Tab-separated table of C-alpha atoms in Angstrom:
chain	number	residue	atom	x	y	z
A	15	MET	CA	129.117	87.152	87.699
A	16	SER	CA	128.903	90.089	90.120
A	17	LYS	CA	127.454	92.303	87.379
A	18	TYR	CA	124.819	89.696	86.644
A	19	THR	CA	123.942	89.554	90.351
A	20	VAL	CA	123.691	93.345	90.617
A	21	ASN	CA	121.505	93.483	87.524
A	22	ASN	CA	119.225	90.863	89.042
A	23	MET	CA	118.957	92.832	92.273
A	24	VAL	CA	118.130	96.020	90.383
A	25	ALA	CA	115.531	94.123	88.369
A	26	LEU	CA	113.920	92.811	91.556
A	27	MET	CA	113.841	96.319	93.001
A	28	TYR	CA	111.741	98.065	90.344
A	29	ALA	CA	111.990	96.445	86.904
A	30	GLY	CA	108.458	95.054	87.095
A	31	ILE	CA	106.735	98.362	87.867
A	32	ASP	CA	104.334	99.377	85.095
A	33	HIS	CA	104.620	103.129	84.526
A	34	ALA	CA	101.506	103.097	82.374
A	35	ILE	CA	99.385	102.704	85.512
A	36	PRO	CA	98.428	106.150	86.914
A	37	GLY	CA	100.366	107.064	90.044
A	38	ASN	CA	102.941	104.296	89.603
A	39	GLY	CA	105.755	106.448	88.226
A	40	GLY	CA	107.356	107.209	84.868
A	41	ALA	CA	108.505	110.367	83.097
A	42	ASN	CA	105.184	112.221	83.362
A	43	CYS	CA	104.929	111.438	87.060
A	44	THR	CA	108.534	112.571	87.650
A	45	GLN	CA	107.876	115.876	85.878
A	46	PHE	CA	104.686	116.582	87.805
A	47	SER	CA	106.553	119.163	89.937
A	48	SER	CA	109.403	121.402	88.812
A	49	ILE	CA	112.910	121.096	90.258
A	50	LYS	CA	112.604	124.575	91.797
A	51	GLN	CA	109.393	123.652	93.577
A	52	ARG	CA	110.929	120.411	94.806
A	53	VAL	CA	113.950	122.230	96.240
A	54	ILE	CA	111.733	124.756	98.066
A	55	GLU	CA	109.492	122.033	99.471
A	56	THR	CA	112.479	119.916	100.486
A	57	ALA	CA	114.208	122.806	102.274
A	58	PHE	CA	110.991	123.744	104.052
A	59	ALA	CA	110.214	120.182	105.179
A	60	THR	CA	113.818	119.449	106.199
A	61	VAL	CA	114.127	122.538	108.394
A	62	ILE	CA	110.830	121.763	110.119
A	63	GLY	CA	111.777	118.106	110.505
A	64	ALA	CA	115.229	118.815	111.951
A	65	THR	CA	113.757	121.332	114.417
A	66	LEU	CA	111.132	118.857	115.602
A	67	VAL	CA	113.684	116.062	116.008
A	68	CYS	CA	116.067	118.260	118.037
A	69	TYR	CA	113.237	119.385	120.326
A	70	ALA	CA	111.923	115.845	120.754
A	71	CYS	CA	115.324	114.337	121.555
A	72	THR	CA	115.910	116.997	124.212
A	73	MET	CA	112.580	116.245	125.895
A	74	ILE	CA	112.894	112.451	125.615
A	75	ARG	CA	116.320	112.497	127.315
A	76	LEU	CA	114.662	114.068	130.359
A	77	ASP	CA	112.252	111.127	130.530
A	78	PHE	CA	114.860	108.400	130.044
A	79	ASP	CA	114.792	107.332	133.718
A	80	ASN	CA	111.112	106.414	133.381
A	81	ILE	CA	111.924	104.348	130.291
A	82	LYS	CA	114.613	102.447	132.213
A	83	ASN	CA	112.146	101.781	135.027
A	84	MET	CA	109.661	100.386	132.496
A	85	VAL	CA	112.301	97.960	131.224
A	86	VAL	CA	113.168	96.796	134.748
A	87	MET	CA	109.500	96.213	135.613
A	88	GLU	CA	108.850	94.450	132.312
A	89	LYS	CA	111.688	91.971	132.883
A	90	ARG	CA	109.973	90.962	136.123
A	91	ASN	CA	106.582	90.675	134.412
A	92	THR	CA	106.659	87.230	132.796
A	93	ASP	CA	102.938	87.350	131.909
A	94	SER	CA	103.336	89.994	129.188
A	95	GLN	CA	106.497	88.371	127.841
A	96	ASN	CA	104.832	84.957	127.558
A	97	SER	CA	101.472	86.265	126.355
A	98	PHE	CA	99.852	83.711	124.047
A	99	VAL	CA	97.892	86.394	122.203
A	100	LYS	CA	101.082	88.356	121.578
A	101	ARG	CA	102.654	85.300	119.975
A	102	ILE	CA	99.563	84.774	117.820
A	103	PHE	CA	99.777	88.379	116.612
A	104	LEU	CA	103.486	87.921	115.879
A	105	VAL	CA	102.801	84.828	113.771
A	106	LEU	CA	99.894	86.486	111.923
A	107	LEU	CA	101.861	89.639	111.168
A	108	CYS	CA	104.874	87.643	109.952
A	109	ILE	CA	102.650	85.550	107.674
A	110	VAL	CA	100.897	88.591	106.208
A	111	PHE	CA	104.137	90.510	105.717
A	112	GLY	CA	105.766	87.408	104.230
A	113	ILE	CA	102.933	87.138	101.693
A	114	GLU	CA	103.345	90.846	100.880
A	115	LEU	CA	107.085	90.280	100.463
A	116	GLY	CA	106.345	87.420	98.088
A	117	PHE	CA	104.091	89.701	96.025
A	118	LYS	CA	106.890	92.255	95.759
A	119	PHE	CA	109.364	89.590	94.626
A	120	SER	CA	106.984	88.163	92.037
A	121	THR	CA	106.126	91.597	90.601
A	122	LYS	CA	109.749	92.831	90.844
A	123	SER	CA	108.777	95.855	92.917
A	124	LEU	CA	110.744	95.442	96.156
A	125	ILE	CA	111.388	99.172	96.238
A	126	PHE	CA	107.828	99.703	97.516
A	127	LEU	CA	108.872	98.033	100.781
A	128	LEU	CA	110.345	101.434	101.685
A	129	ASN	CA	106.805	102.776	102.130
A	130	PRO	CA	106.246	103.884	105.757
A	131	CYS	CA	103.498	101.314	106.350
A	132	HIS	CA	105.889	98.473	105.553
A	133	VAL	CA	108.535	100.093	107.756
A	134	ALA	CA	105.988	100.344	110.595
A	135	THR	CA	105.093	96.667	110.085
A	136	VAL	CA	108.754	95.670	110.490
A	137	LEU	CA	108.991	97.804	113.649
A	138	GLN	CA	105.914	96.042	115.062
A	139	ILE	CA	107.434	92.629	114.334
A	140	ILE	CA	110.609	93.650	116.173
A	141	ALA	CA	108.604	95.035	119.110
A	142	LEU	CA	106.622	91.783	119.339
A	143	ALA	CA	109.653	89.494	119.125
A	144	ALA	CA	112.415	91.405	120.935
A	145	PRO	CA	113.097	91.011	124.680
A	146	PRO	CA	112.314	94.017	126.922
A	147	SER	CA	114.730	96.892	126.401
A	148	LYS	CA	114.756	100.662	126.008
A	149	TRP	CA	114.832	100.186	122.231
A	150	VAL	CA	111.517	98.329	122.361
A	151	VAL	CA	110.006	101.314	124.192
A	152	ILE	CA	111.417	103.691	121.579
A	153	LEU	CA	110.279	101.571	118.611
A	154	PHE	CA	106.818	101.026	120.081
A	155	ARG	CA	106.200	104.717	120.745
A	156	PHE	CA	107.686	105.720	117.393
A	157	GLN	CA	105.487	103.339	115.399
A	158	TRP	CA	102.468	104.401	117.500
A	159	TYR	CA	102.529	107.760	115.706
A	160	MET	CA	103.090	106.124	112.321
A	161	LEU	CA	99.662	104.497	112.541
A	162	SER	CA	98.009	107.500	110.905
A	163	GLY	CA	99.427	106.133	107.647
A	164	ALA	CA	97.523	102.863	108.156
A	165	THR	CA	94.297	104.775	108.768
A	166	LEU	CA	94.815	106.864	105.623
A	167	ALA	CA	95.597	103.705	103.646
A	168	LEU	CA	92.240	102.257	104.694
A	169	LEU	CA	90.322	105.472	104.056
A	170	PHE	CA	91.985	106.185	100.682
A	171	PRO	CA	93.198	102.770	99.456
A	172	VAL	CA	95.637	102.630	96.543
A	173	ILE	CA	94.953	99.183	95.075
A	174	ASN	CA	94.840	100.026	91.376
A	175	THR	CA	98.346	98.493	91.039
A	176	ARG	CA	97.454	95.172	92.710
A	177	PHE	CA	96.428	92.485	90.223
A	178	LEU	CA	97.597	89.211	91.801
A	179	PRO	CA	95.075	86.946	93.580
A	180	VAL	CA	94.247	88.157	97.136
A	181	GLU	CA	96.834	90.947	96.755
A	182	ALA	CA	94.232	93.607	97.533
A	183	GLU	CA	92.865	91.568	100.451
A	184	VAL	CA	96.349	91.269	101.976
A	185	TYR	CA	96.638	95.060	101.692
A	186	TYR	CA	93.593	95.516	103.925
A	187	VAL	CA	94.533	92.742	106.367
A	188	GLN	CA	98.012	94.186	106.877
A	189	HIS	CA	96.753	97.683	107.654
A	190	ILE	CA	94.004	96.412	109.961
A	191	LEU	CA	96.559	94.346	111.910
A	192	MET	CA	98.781	97.406	112.154
A	193	LEU	CA	95.975	99.215	114.000
A	194	ILE	CA	94.888	96.315	116.225
A	195	ILE	CA	98.276	95.083	117.484
A	196	PRO	CA	99.452	98.303	119.225
A	197	LEU	CA	96.047	98.569	120.899
A	198	TYR	CA	96.507	95.113	122.393
A	199	LEU	CA	100.151	95.686	123.351
A	200	SER	CA	99.236	98.888	125.191
A	201	HIS	CA	96.955	96.729	127.358
A	202	LEU	CA	100.032	94.724	128.453
A	203	GLY	CA	101.811	97.875	129.625
A	204	GLY	CA	105.496	97.863	130.593
A	205	VAL	CA	107.682	98.520	127.569
A	206	TYR	CA	104.465	98.714	125.532
A	207	SER	CA	103.188	101.735	127.441
A	208	PRO	CA	102.305	104.687	125.173
A	209	ASP	CA	103.333	108.192	126.132
A	210	GLN	CA	101.143	110.464	128.240
A	211	LEU	CA	98.390	112.501	126.609
A	212	GLY	CA	100.148	115.769	127.448
A	213	ASP	CA	103.547	114.610	126.136
A	214	PHE	CA	104.164	115.810	122.571
A	215	SER	CA	107.830	114.846	122.303
A	216	TRP	CA	107.107	111.505	120.611
A	217	PRO	CA	104.719	112.880	117.957
A	218	CYS	CA	107.293	115.615	117.264
A	219	LEU	CA	110.013	112.971	116.869
A	220	THR	CA	107.907	110.861	114.503
A	221	THR	CA	106.762	113.857	112.451
A	222	GLY	CA	110.299	115.205	112.097
A	223	ILE	CA	111.778	111.850	111.079
A	224	MET	CA	108.952	111.264	108.593
A	225	PHE	CA	109.567	114.651	106.937
A	226	ILE	CA	113.298	113.987	106.625
A	227	TYR	CA	112.757	110.387	105.473
A	228	HIS	CA	110.327	111.404	102.734
A	229	PHE	CA	112.029	114.497	101.357
A	230	CYS	CA	115.695	113.553	101.830
A	231	CYS	CA	115.525	109.806	101.101
A	232	LEU	CA	112.388	108.667	99.305
A	233	GLN	CA	112.131	111.707	97.046
A	234	TRP	CA	115.603	111.453	95.499
A	235	LEU	CA	115.389	107.668	95.237
A	236	SER	CA	112.064	108.132	93.443
A	237	ILE	CA	113.579	110.642	91.021
A	238	ALA	CA	116.547	108.349	90.304
A	239	THR	CA	114.332	105.333	89.588
A	240	GLU	CA	111.210	107.150	88.298
A	241	VAL	CA	109.176	105.122	90.774
A	242	ASN	CA	106.504	106.960	92.749
A	243	ILE	CA	107.483	105.750	96.240
A	244	ASN	CA	104.765	106.838	98.669
A	245	ASN	CA	103.635	109.499	96.157
A	246	MET	CA	106.805	111.598	96.316
A	247	LEU	CA	106.810	112.149	92.537
A	248	CYS	CA	103.110	112.726	91.862
A	249	PRO	CA	99.872	112.437	93.854
A	250	ALA	CA	97.963	109.191	94.136
A	251	VAL	CA	94.798	108.766	92.115
A	252	SER	CA	92.801	108.816	95.378
A	253	ASP	CA	94.559	111.884	96.823
A	254	PRO	CA	91.917	114.451	97.930
A	255	PHE	CA	94.551	117.222	97.520
A	256	TYR	CA	95.434	116.316	93.941
A	257	GLY	CA	97.172	119.270	92.276
A	258	ARG	CA	100.429	121.155	91.942
A	259	TRP	CA	100.710	121.936	95.668
A	260	TYR	CA	99.738	118.499	96.921
A	261	ARG	CA	103.046	118.091	98.785
A	262	PHE	CA	102.581	121.343	100.727
A	263	TRP	CA	99.138	120.111	101.651
A	264	ALA	CA	100.747	116.809	102.677
A	265	ILE	CA	103.216	118.619	104.957
A	266	ALA	CA	100.328	120.470	106.594
A	267	HIS	CA	97.910	117.585	107.072
A	268	VAL	CA	100.605	115.065	108.046
A	269	GLY	CA	102.033	117.521	110.570
A	270	LEU	CA	98.580	117.777	112.145
A	271	LEU	CA	97.409	114.215	111.610
A	272	ILE	CA	100.366	112.434	113.243
A	273	PRO	CA	99.895	114.000	116.729
A	274	LEU	CA	96.078	114.157	116.531
A	275	HIS	CA	95.720	110.560	115.364
A	276	GLY	CA	98.247	109.347	117.939
A	277	LYS	CA	96.511	111.116	120.824
A	278	ALA	CA	93.066	109.983	119.641
A	279	TYR	CA	94.384	106.439	119.446
A	280	ARG	CA	95.782	106.873	122.967
A	281	LEU	CA	92.321	107.937	124.173
A	282	LEU	CA	90.850	104.874	122.476
A	283	ALA	CA	93.363	102.638	124.261
A	284	LEU	CA	92.495	104.251	127.604
A	285	LEU	CA	88.776	103.834	126.908
A	286	VAL	CA	89.171	100.155	126.027
A	287	GLU	CA	91.271	99.568	129.147
A	288	ARG	CA	88.762	101.374	131.338
A	289	LEU	CA	85.890	99.319	129.912
A	290	ARG	CA	87.868	96.148	130.499
A	291	MET	CA	88.681	97.129	134.080
A	292	SER	CA	85.105	98.156	134.823
A	293	SER	CA	83.661	94.914	133.469
A	294	ALA	CA	86.242	92.633	135.106
A	295	PRO	CA	85.447	93.396	138.784
A	296	ALA	CA	81.690	93.676	138.189
A	297	ASP	CA	80.932	90.229	139.604
A	298	SER	CA	83.202	90.670	142.608
A	299	GLY	CA	81.667	94.083	143.207
A	300	ASN	CA	78.212	92.594	143.129
A	301	ARG	CA	79.326	89.853	145.474
A	302	ASP	CA	80.741	92.437	147.861
A	303	THR	CA	77.488	94.404	147.673
A	304	ARG	CA	75.440	91.333	148.351
A	305	GLN	CA	77.717	90.358	151.232
A	306	ASN	CA	77.508	93.844	152.701
A	307	GLY	CA	73.749	93.759	152.283
A	308	ARG	CA	73.512	90.457	154.092
A	309	CYS	CA	75.730	91.692	156.927
A	310	HIS	CA	73.638	94.845	157.255
A	311	THR	CA	70.420	92.794	157.314
A	312	GLU	CA	71.823	90.468	159.961
A	313	GLU	CA	72.849	93.440	162.098
A	314	VAL	CA	69.351	94.925	161.834
A	315	LEU	CA	67.760	91.593	162.764
A	316	ASN	CA	70.076	91.197	165.744
A	317	GLU	CA	69.242	94.687	166.947
A	318	GLU	CA	65.512	93.989	166.573
A	319	SER	CA	65.790	90.693	168.493
A	320	LEU	CA	67.728	92.360	171.286
A	321	SER	CA	65.152	95.129	171.586
A	322	SER	CA	62.285	92.616	171.641
A	323	ASP	CA	64.021	90.592	174.396
A	324	ALA	CA	64.472	93.729	176.453
A	325	SER	CA	60.783	94.637	176.128
A	326	LEU	CA	59.767	91.132	177.195
A	327	ARG	CA	61.920	91.360	180.332
A	328	GLN	CA	60.298	94.649	181.247
A	329	ARG	CA	56.847	93.151	180.889
A	330	VAL	CA	57.773	90.167	183.064
A	331	LYS	CA	59.028	92.486	185.774
């Protein structure tokens, strides 16, 4: 009975993946790079990743008091915790991810849930649902720098393996929600406050963990199953760096894209917040201006009436 259950679980993980589809996996995809090249790339990426993680953890520990203060302030702020829009986003994201989960069950390809975009989606669900804590701050800032993957997924979509009804549409909806939700949460502030523009500890942490996750976890799981999880066996059909050295190119552009995309997204959040703040007090500012104008006019009129009264008295005398 246990063997039958294990076999079923294995079948649900990757038995339904069609290796005949380009970029999906199989023997040819597994042999795209030699073992020697894989070892060199893995050692290179792991050393860089471990160095970045050690540096980031050292810097983040120095800022831990600020994180605790954010949690304390957030627990007092009932507005952000009871935000109706936040609950709507939580429901929408759970529905979309549930549909995606159903697709993976029906196509027996649950192993693709290990892709970073699905991991980031789960982190966003936790951040939306969990009560304020230091872990919410950590998860929110960590997933903030994973959003470059959602942007790449929209710019270079891999939908040649999606054949079920609305499966491709759900792909786009999920990645669009991934980009919208953090932008809204950053408006709430508190535990959803992104890092400062000059702070590079969080992008270093995310980059380092992503390197280690891909080359030490996803790569060997992909080799064992011959499934091309997040293109660790062979490049995607839409990869602009298609070729033998595509993974070195990936290390380079991901190492640059994660911090640049995260900081650009931070600037976008600041711009949206500034526009919101500038438009919100516009009416009150106009009212204040009008009130000040009326007061100034009344003062001028009073001064003119006083001067005219004085001139009349002089004439009478």
